[in-house]
Tab-separated table of C-alpha atoms and ligand atoms in Angstrom:
chain	number	residue	atom	x	y	z
B	1	PRO	CA	60.587	-115.930	-15.402
B	2	GLN	CA	63.192	-114.081	-13.328
B	3	GLU	CA	65.194	-113.393	-16.475
B	4	TRP	CA	62.100	-112.343	-18.340
B	5	LYS	CA	61.272	-109.765	-15.685
B	6	MET	CA	64.814	-108.460	-15.850
B	7	TYR	CA	64.674	-108.254	-19.617
B	8	GLU	CA	61.355	-106.466	-19.503
B	9	LEU	CA	62.689	-103.914	-17.073
B	10	VAL	CA	65.746	-103.221	-19.209
B	11	ALA	CA	63.726	-103.016	-22.398
B	12	ARG	CA	61.131	-100.741	-20.856
B	13	ARG	CA	63.738	-98.502	-19.384
B	14	PHE	CA	65.452	-98.215	-22.709
B	15	MET	CA	62.215	-97.331	-24.466
B	16	ALA	CA	61.469	-94.779	-21.773
B	17	THR	CA	64.744	-92.965	-22.409
B	18	LEU	CA	63.651	-92.414	-26.003
B	19	ALA	CA	60.100	-91.379	-25.193
B	20	GLY	CA	58.927	-87.848	-24.641
B	21	GLU	CA	58.310	-86.113	-21.350
B	22	ALA	CA	55.397	-87.005	-19.196
B	23	ARG	CA	53.349	-84.139	-17.866
B	24	VAL	CA	51.390	-84.322	-14.684
B	25	LEU	CA	49.108	-81.626	-13.421
B	26	SER	CA	48.953	-81.475	-9.673
B	27	VAL	CA	46.771	-79.402	-7.418
B	28	ARG	CA	46.778	-78.905	-3.736
B	29	ALA	CA	43.918	-77.596	-1.631
B	30	ASP	CA	44.503	-76.354	1.887
B	31	LEU	CA	41.434	-76.554	4.031
B	32	THR	CA	40.864	-75.698	7.632
B	33	CYS	CA	38.324	-77.284	9.872
B	34	GLY	CA	38.244	-75.600	13.231
B	35	PRO	CA	41.873	-75.087	14.226
B	36	GLU	CA	43.101	-78.108	12.279
B	37	PRO	CA	44.674	-77.838	8.842
B	38	PHE	CA	43.794	-80.426	6.183
B	39	VAL	CA	45.376	-80.956	2.811
B	40	ALA	CA	43.929	-82.526	-0.301
B	41	ARG	CA	46.126	-83.322	-3.269
B	42	GLY	CA	45.021	-84.107	-6.749
B	43	SER	CA	46.986	-85.125	-9.793
B	44	ARG	CA	46.182	-85.885	-13.381
B	45	THR	CA	48.445	-87.060	-16.161
B	46	VAL	CA	47.974	-84.765	-19.136
B	47	GLU	CA	50.654	-86.258	-21.333
B	48	GLU	CA	51.584	-89.846	-20.891
B	49	GLY	CA	55.053	-89.592	-22.430
B	50	TRP	CA	57.530	-92.135	-21.083
B	51	TYR	CA	55.045	-93.383	-18.497
B	52	ARG	CA	53.606	-95.405	-21.342
B	53	PHE	CA	56.678	-97.638	-21.349
B	54	TYR	CA	57.777	-97.292	-17.776
B	55	PRO	CA	54.730	-97.104	-15.556
B	56	TYR	CA	56.555	-97.813	-12.299
B	57	GLY	CA	56.288	-94.899	-9.964
B	58	ARG	CA	53.521	-93.360	-12.003
B	59	LYS	CA	51.313	-91.154	-9.907
B	60	LYS	CA	47.838	-92.240	-9.016
B	61	GLU	CA	45.176	-90.158	-10.714
B	62	VAL	CA	43.219	-88.213	-8.153
B	63	ASP	CA	40.537	-85.839	-9.349
B	64	LEU	CA	39.745	-82.887	-7.140
B	65	PRO	CA	36.632	-80.806	-7.725
B	66	HIS	CA	37.233	-77.299	-8.938
B	67	LEU	CA	37.800	-74.981	-5.992
B	68	GLU	CA	38.448	-71.269	-5.585
B	69	ALA	CA	40.249	-69.626	-2.696
B	70	GLY	CA	37.747	-68.931	0.056
B	71	ASP	CA	35.312	-71.631	-1.024
B	72	GLU	CA	33.601	-73.521	1.706
B	73	VAL	CA	33.129	-77.228	1.497
B	74	GLU	CA	30.881	-79.343	3.584
B	75	VAL	CA	32.120	-82.161	5.741
B	76	THR	CA	29.856	-85.050	4.894
B	77	ASP	CA	31.763	-87.951	6.238
B	78	ALA	CA	34.201	-87.290	9.045
B	79	PRO	CA	36.936	-89.906	9.083
B	80	PRO	CA	37.240	-91.624	12.443
B	81	PRO	CA	40.063	-90.233	14.543
B	82	LYS	CA	43.162	-92.367	14.338
B	83	ARG	CA	45.507	-92.946	17.179
B	84	GLY	CA	49.105	-92.564	16.189
B	85	GLU	CA	52.519	-92.033	17.627
B	86	THR	CA	55.361	-90.099	16.155
B	87	GLN	CA	58.148	-92.321	14.916
B	88	PRO	CA	61.811	-91.591	15.381
B	89	PRO	CA	63.462	-90.798	12.060
B	90	PRO	CA	64.909	-93.932	10.458
B	91	ARG	CA	68.611	-94.596	10.926
B	92	TYR	CA	70.957	-93.514	8.160
B	93	THR	CA	72.187	-96.088	5.727
B	94	GLN	CA	75.775	-95.711	4.519
B	95	GLY	CA	74.539	-94.160	1.297
B	96	LYS	CA	72.327	-91.702	3.113
B	97	LEU	CA	75.115	-90.779	5.512
B	98	ILE	CA	77.437	-90.024	2.608
B	99	GLU	CA	74.728	-87.758	1.184
B	100	LYS	CA	74.360	-86.032	4.530
B	101	MET	CA	78.112	-85.488	4.784
B	102	GLU	CA	78.069	-83.998	1.316
B	103	GLU	CA	75.275	-81.673	2.372
B	104	LEU	CA	77.216	-80.544	5.457
B	105	GLY	CA	80.447	-80.163	3.507
B	106	LEU	CA	82.228	-82.949	5.383
B	107	GLY	CA	84.996	-84.825	3.632
B	108	THR	CA	85.423	-85.072	-0.107
B	109	LYS	CA	84.154	-87.524	-2.652
B	110	SER	CA	87.247	-89.607	-2.174
B	111	THR	CA	87.457	-89.471	1.626
B	112	ARG	CA	83.847	-89.844	2.780
B	113	HIS	CA	83.775	-93.569	2.333
B	114	ALA	CA	87.064	-94.002	4.182
B	115	ILE	CA	85.828	-91.838	7.052
B	116	ILE	CA	82.822	-94.106	7.545
B	117	GLU	CA	85.011	-97.204	7.216
B	118	SER	CA	87.229	-96.024	10.017
B	119	LEU	CA	84.201	-95.477	12.258
B	120	TYR	CA	83.357	-99.154	11.708
B	121	GLU	CA	86.917	-100.205	12.320
B	122	ARG	CA	87.156	-98.324	15.587
B	123	GLY	CA	83.942	-99.901	16.747
B	124	TYR	CA	82.030	-96.611	16.991
B	125	ILE	CA	79.281	-97.843	14.705
B	126	TYR	CA	77.927	-101.145	13.396
B	127	GLY	CA	75.405	-102.440	10.891
B	128	ASP	CA	73.797	-100.818	7.869
B	129	PRO	CA	71.510	-98.939	8.544
B	130	ILE	CA	74.119	-97.613	10.888
B	131	ALA	CA	73.722	-97.783	14.653
B	132	PRO	CA	76.192	-96.292	17.106
B	133	THR	CA	77.876	-98.475	19.736
B	134	GLU	CA	77.954	-97.314	23.347
B	135	THR	CA	81.613	-96.463	22.831
B	136	GLY	CA	80.708	-94.334	19.836
B	137	ILE	CA	78.026	-92.509	21.774
B	138	ALA	CA	80.384	-91.980	24.712
B	139	VAL	CA	83.167	-90.589	22.518
B	140	ALA	CA	80.794	-88.233	20.700
B	141	GLU	CA	79.246	-87.092	23.925
B	142	ALA	CA	82.540	-86.581	25.728
B	143	LEU	CA	83.846	-84.510	22.806
B	144	ARG	CA	80.676	-82.463	22.649
B	145	LYS	CA	80.842	-81.784	26.357
B	146	PHE	CA	84.530	-81.050	26.745
B	147	ALA	CA	85.631	-79.868	23.307
B	148	GLY	CA	82.465	-78.743	21.570
B	149	VAL	CA	84.271	-77.083	18.665
B	150	ILE	CA	85.750	-80.224	17.185
B	151	SER	CA	82.510	-82.157	17.388
B	152	SER	CA	80.591	-79.663	15.302
B	153	PRO	CA	80.249	-80.279	11.581
B	154	GLU	CA	80.807	-76.547	11.035
B	155	MET	CA	84.413	-76.755	12.142
B	156	THR	CA	85.229	-79.642	9.848
B	157	ALA	CA	83.362	-77.999	7.011
B	158	ALA	CA	85.305	-74.768	7.567
B	159	LEU	CA	88.539	-76.734	7.330
B	160	GLU	CA	87.427	-78.352	4.085
B	161	ARG	CA	86.576	-74.926	2.713
B	162	ASP	CA	89.986	-73.605	3.691
B	163	MET	CA	91.568	-76.494	1.833
B	164	ASP	CA	89.533	-75.678	-1.234
B	165	ALA	CA	90.735	-72.096	-0.834
B	166	ILE	CA	94.335	-73.350	-1.052
B	167	VAL	CA	93.525	-75.137	-4.284
B	168	GLU	CA	91.980	-71.965	-5.663
B	169	GLY	CA	94.954	-69.917	-4.516
B	170	ALA	CA	92.836	-67.737	-2.241
B	171	GLU	CA	94.784	-68.811	0.821
B	172	THR	CA	98.253	-70.204	1.289
B	173	ARG	CA	98.965	-73.542	2.790
B	174	ARG	CA	100.854	-71.801	5.535
B	175	GLU	CA	97.891	-69.685	6.606
B	176	VAL	CA	95.541	-72.638	6.705
B	177	VAL	CA	97.958	-74.882	8.573
B	178	ASP	CA	98.628	-72.137	11.107
B	179	LYS	CA	94.958	-71.536	11.562
B	180	SER	CA	94.100	-75.165	12.177
B	181	ARG	CA	97.120	-75.675	14.391
B	182	GLU	CA	95.999	-72.794	16.556
B	183	MET	CA	92.517	-74.171	16.808
B	184	LEU	CA	93.640	-77.693	17.586
B	185	GLU	CA	95.995	-76.405	20.242
B	186	GLU	CA	93.073	-74.736	21.937
B	187	VAL	CA	91.081	-77.945	21.803
B	188	MET	CA	94.041	-79.911	23.119
B	189	HIS	CA	94.182	-77.616	26.150
B	190	LEU	CA	90.490	-78.090	26.719
B	191	LEU	CA	90.826	-81.864	26.563
B	192	GLU	CA	93.958	-81.911	28.703
B	193	SER	CA	92.276	-79.928	31.430
B	194	SER	CA	89.356	-82.321	31.615
B	195	ARG	CA	91.333	-85.436	30.842
B	196	SER	CA	90.065	-87.606	33.682
B	197	GLN	CA	86.419	-86.789	33.059
B	198	VAL	CA	86.787	-87.480	29.343
B	199	ALA	CA	88.471	-90.797	30.107
B	200	ALA	CA	85.773	-91.755	32.608
B	201	GLU	CA	82.962	-91.075	30.150
B	202	ILE	CA	84.547	-93.033	27.358
B	203	ARG	CA	85.481	-95.878	29.682
B	204	ASN	CA	81.840	-96.188	30.699
B	205	GLY	CA	80.824	-96.539	27.074
B	206	ILE	CA	83.458	-99.178	26.414
B	207	ARG	CA	82.357	-101.063	29.511
B	208	GLU	CA	78.765	-101.054	28.296
B	209	ASP	CA	79.827	-102.393	24.914
B	210	ARG	CA	81.696	-105.212	26.548
B	211	VAL	CA	78.629	-106.532	28.321
B	212	MET	CA	77.505	-109.411	26.125
B	213	GLY	CA	74.585	-110.593	28.212
B	214	THR	CA	73.777	-112.252	31.501
B	215	CYS	CA	75.588	-115.229	32.994
B	216	PRO	CA	73.289	-118.280	32.851
B	217	GLU	CA	74.852	-119.596	36.077
B	218	CYS	CA	74.732	-116.626	38.402
B	219	GLY	CA	72.962	-113.775	36.601
B	220	SER	CA	75.908	-111.363	36.661
B	221	PRO	CA	76.898	-109.465	33.507
B	222	LEU	CA	79.143	-111.325	31.085
B	223	ARG	CA	81.943	-109.162	29.730
B	224	VAL	CA	84.455	-109.346	26.943
B	225	ILE	CA	87.841	-109.699	28.585
B	226	ARG	CA	91.310	-109.705	27.118
B	227	ALA	CA	93.662	-112.294	28.602
B	228	ARG	CA	96.674	-110.612	30.072
B	229	LYS	CA	99.310	-112.875	28.629
B	230	SER	CA	98.016	-114.094	25.312
B	231	LYS	CA	96.062	-110.883	24.564
B	232	LYS	CA	93.277	-113.141	23.344
B	233	ARG	CA	89.753	-112.121	24.052
B	234	PHE	CA	87.033	-114.201	25.608
B	235	VAL	CA	83.800	-113.710	27.507
B	236	GLY	CA	83.912	-114.151	31.256
B	237	CYS	CA	81.485	-113.690	34.103
B	238	SER	CA	82.036	-110.454	35.991
B	239	ASN	CA	81.365	-112.343	39.207
B	240	TYR	CA	84.768	-114.043	38.968
B	241	PRO	CA	86.188	-115.712	41.037
B	242	GLN	CA	82.868	-116.718	42.608
B	243	CYS	CA	81.640	-117.739	39.174
B	244	THR	CA	84.003	-119.166	36.582
B	245	VAL	CA	81.796	-119.189	33.506
B	246	THR	CA	83.791	-118.361	30.361
B	247	TYR	CA	83.180	-118.621	26.623
B	248	PRO	CA	85.717	-118.524	23.816
B	249	LEU	CA	85.391	-115.826	21.157
B	250	PRO	CA	86.521	-115.354	17.575
B	251	GLN	CA	89.540	-113.063	17.763
B	252	ASN	CA	88.613	-110.726	14.909
B	253	GLY	CA	85.553	-108.677	14.128
B	254	ASN	CA	83.257	-106.432	16.102
B	255	LEU	CA	81.059	-108.121	18.655
B	256	VAL	CA	77.669	-106.670	19.406
B	257	PRO	CA	75.335	-107.841	22.173
B	258	THR	CA	71.850	-108.841	21.020
B	259	ASP	CA	69.666	-109.120	24.170
B	260	GLU	CA	68.745	-112.571	22.876
B	261	VAL	CA	69.154	-115.743	24.875
B	262	CYS	CA	69.739	-119.084	23.176
B	263	PRO	CA	66.538	-121.098	23.560
B	264	GLU	CA	68.502	-124.351	23.782
B	265	CYS	CA	71.192	-123.678	26.346
B	266	GLY	CA	70.320	-120.344	27.964
B	267	SER	CA	73.598	-118.655	26.997
B	268	PRO	CA	73.436	-115.187	25.470
B	269	LYS	CA	73.602	-114.774	21.727
B	270	VAL	CA	75.968	-112.225	20.224
B	271	ARG	CA	76.365	-110.753	16.794
B	272	MET	CA	79.590	-110.589	14.876
B	273	VAL	CA	79.997	-107.708	12.474
B	274	SER	CA	83.080	-107.699	10.295
B	275	ARG	CA	83.964	-105.753	7.267
B	276	GLY	CA	82.768	-107.158	3.969
B	277	ARG	CA	80.857	-109.992	5.640
B	278	LYS	CA	77.267	-110.571	6.533
B	279	PRO	CA	76.580	-110.035	10.221
B	280	TRP	CA	76.323	-113.363	11.971
B	281	THR	CA	74.500	-114.162	15.202
B	282	PHE	CA	75.584	-117.082	17.347
B	283	CYS	CA	75.208	-118.630	20.772
B	284	LEU	CA	78.235	-118.032	22.981
B	285	ASP	CA	78.406	-121.612	24.199
B	286	PRO	CA	80.597	-123.687	21.843
B	287	SER	CA	79.078	-126.927	23.155
B	288	CYS	CA	75.518	-125.746	22.561
B	289	PRO	CA	73.404	-128.170	20.498
B	290	THR	CA	72.743	-125.395	17.949
B	291	LYS	CA	76.441	-125.492	17.001
B	292	SER	CA	76.381	-128.851	15.275
B	293	ARG	CA	73.715	-127.462	12.953
B	294	GLU	CA	75.381	-124.143	12.208
B	295	ASN	CA	78.670	-123.548	10.475
B	296	PRO	CA	81.353	-124.914	12.707
B	297	THR	CA	83.432	-122.185	14.239
B	298	ASP	CA	86.282	-124.401	15.369
B	299	GLY	CA	89.699	-123.191	14.604
B	300	HIS	CA	88.731	-119.552	14.894
B	301	ASN	CA	87.410	-120.195	18.310
B	302	PRO	CA	90.041	-121.645	20.597
B	303	PRO	CA	88.949	-121.872	24.230
B	304	PRO	CA	90.844	-119.583	26.565
B	305	GLY	CA	92.058	-122.699	28.380
B	306	GLY	CA	95.291	-122.503	30.334
B	307	GLU	CA	95.237	-118.767	30.673
B	308	GLY	CA	92.794	-118.755	33.537
B	309	HIS	CA	90.215	-116.105	33.961
B	310	PRO	CA	92.089	-113.180	35.498
B	311	GLY	CA	92.293	-111.197	32.312
B	312	GLU	CA	92.926	-107.551	32.171
B	313	GLU	CA	90.246	-105.236	30.998
B	314	ALA	CA	91.999	-103.626	28.103
R	401	ZN	ZN1	78.419	-116.134	36.480
R	402	ZN	ZN1	73.027	-122.194	22.837
């Protein structure tokens, strides 16, 4: 049945490419009732064309009565008022973000994907639809505050245009390089002069990202810590040395806190996001009963044993 559906879709699509155009007549009536605007839309298919073979996405037929500008209509049945809240716009997916970059003139066809990849790699964003990490937000905000020019899409777009101008021979490489060097020098001065503030803002973001949840023993934040000697990362209680709770971590991949607590052992759950792999949520405690049921993580997950807790916050 699955195959049949697939076949039908292919066949119908093929037929549709050979069929004639479909024509739809649409009307729109703008009405006002008191101060509030109302809109009525009607649509009627006048020529079926390819819709005959490929009805998906076909518009619903809605007949509107004939109206002239200035006509008055009577309200016979007022719909009950509905309570609603505005929704934030949905997050961009990778595909949508690439479209947006195209629209703003950022990057080229061949670089856009790599630009987004490097945002993932640096841990500024995670997931798809894409969400920013606290570090990502902090970096963007620090740049906006202290070096507004480089955080604006206009500047990058202007640079791309200049590069196109080199290709077209309208500007020389020299001119463009000089121009951007000058601009970057200016930005460098700006950043240099506010170096400590920039660092503080970004550090705050990184600190936030490293909080993986709450210690089940003492309630203090659990942070990702890098062991000083081995450079291996693990999760440790920020109340050390009073509390010595630690958890081992996989050494690769981006870790994202989830706000979830494991129902079986009370340890926080975290999400692992690595390139080319499905995100994976797991309980931090390697001896948690849920572990024997999930994929074993042994081998990638050596305990930080022997190194002690006093890691350095990288
Ligand atoms: Zn603790
Ligand atoms: Zn657990």
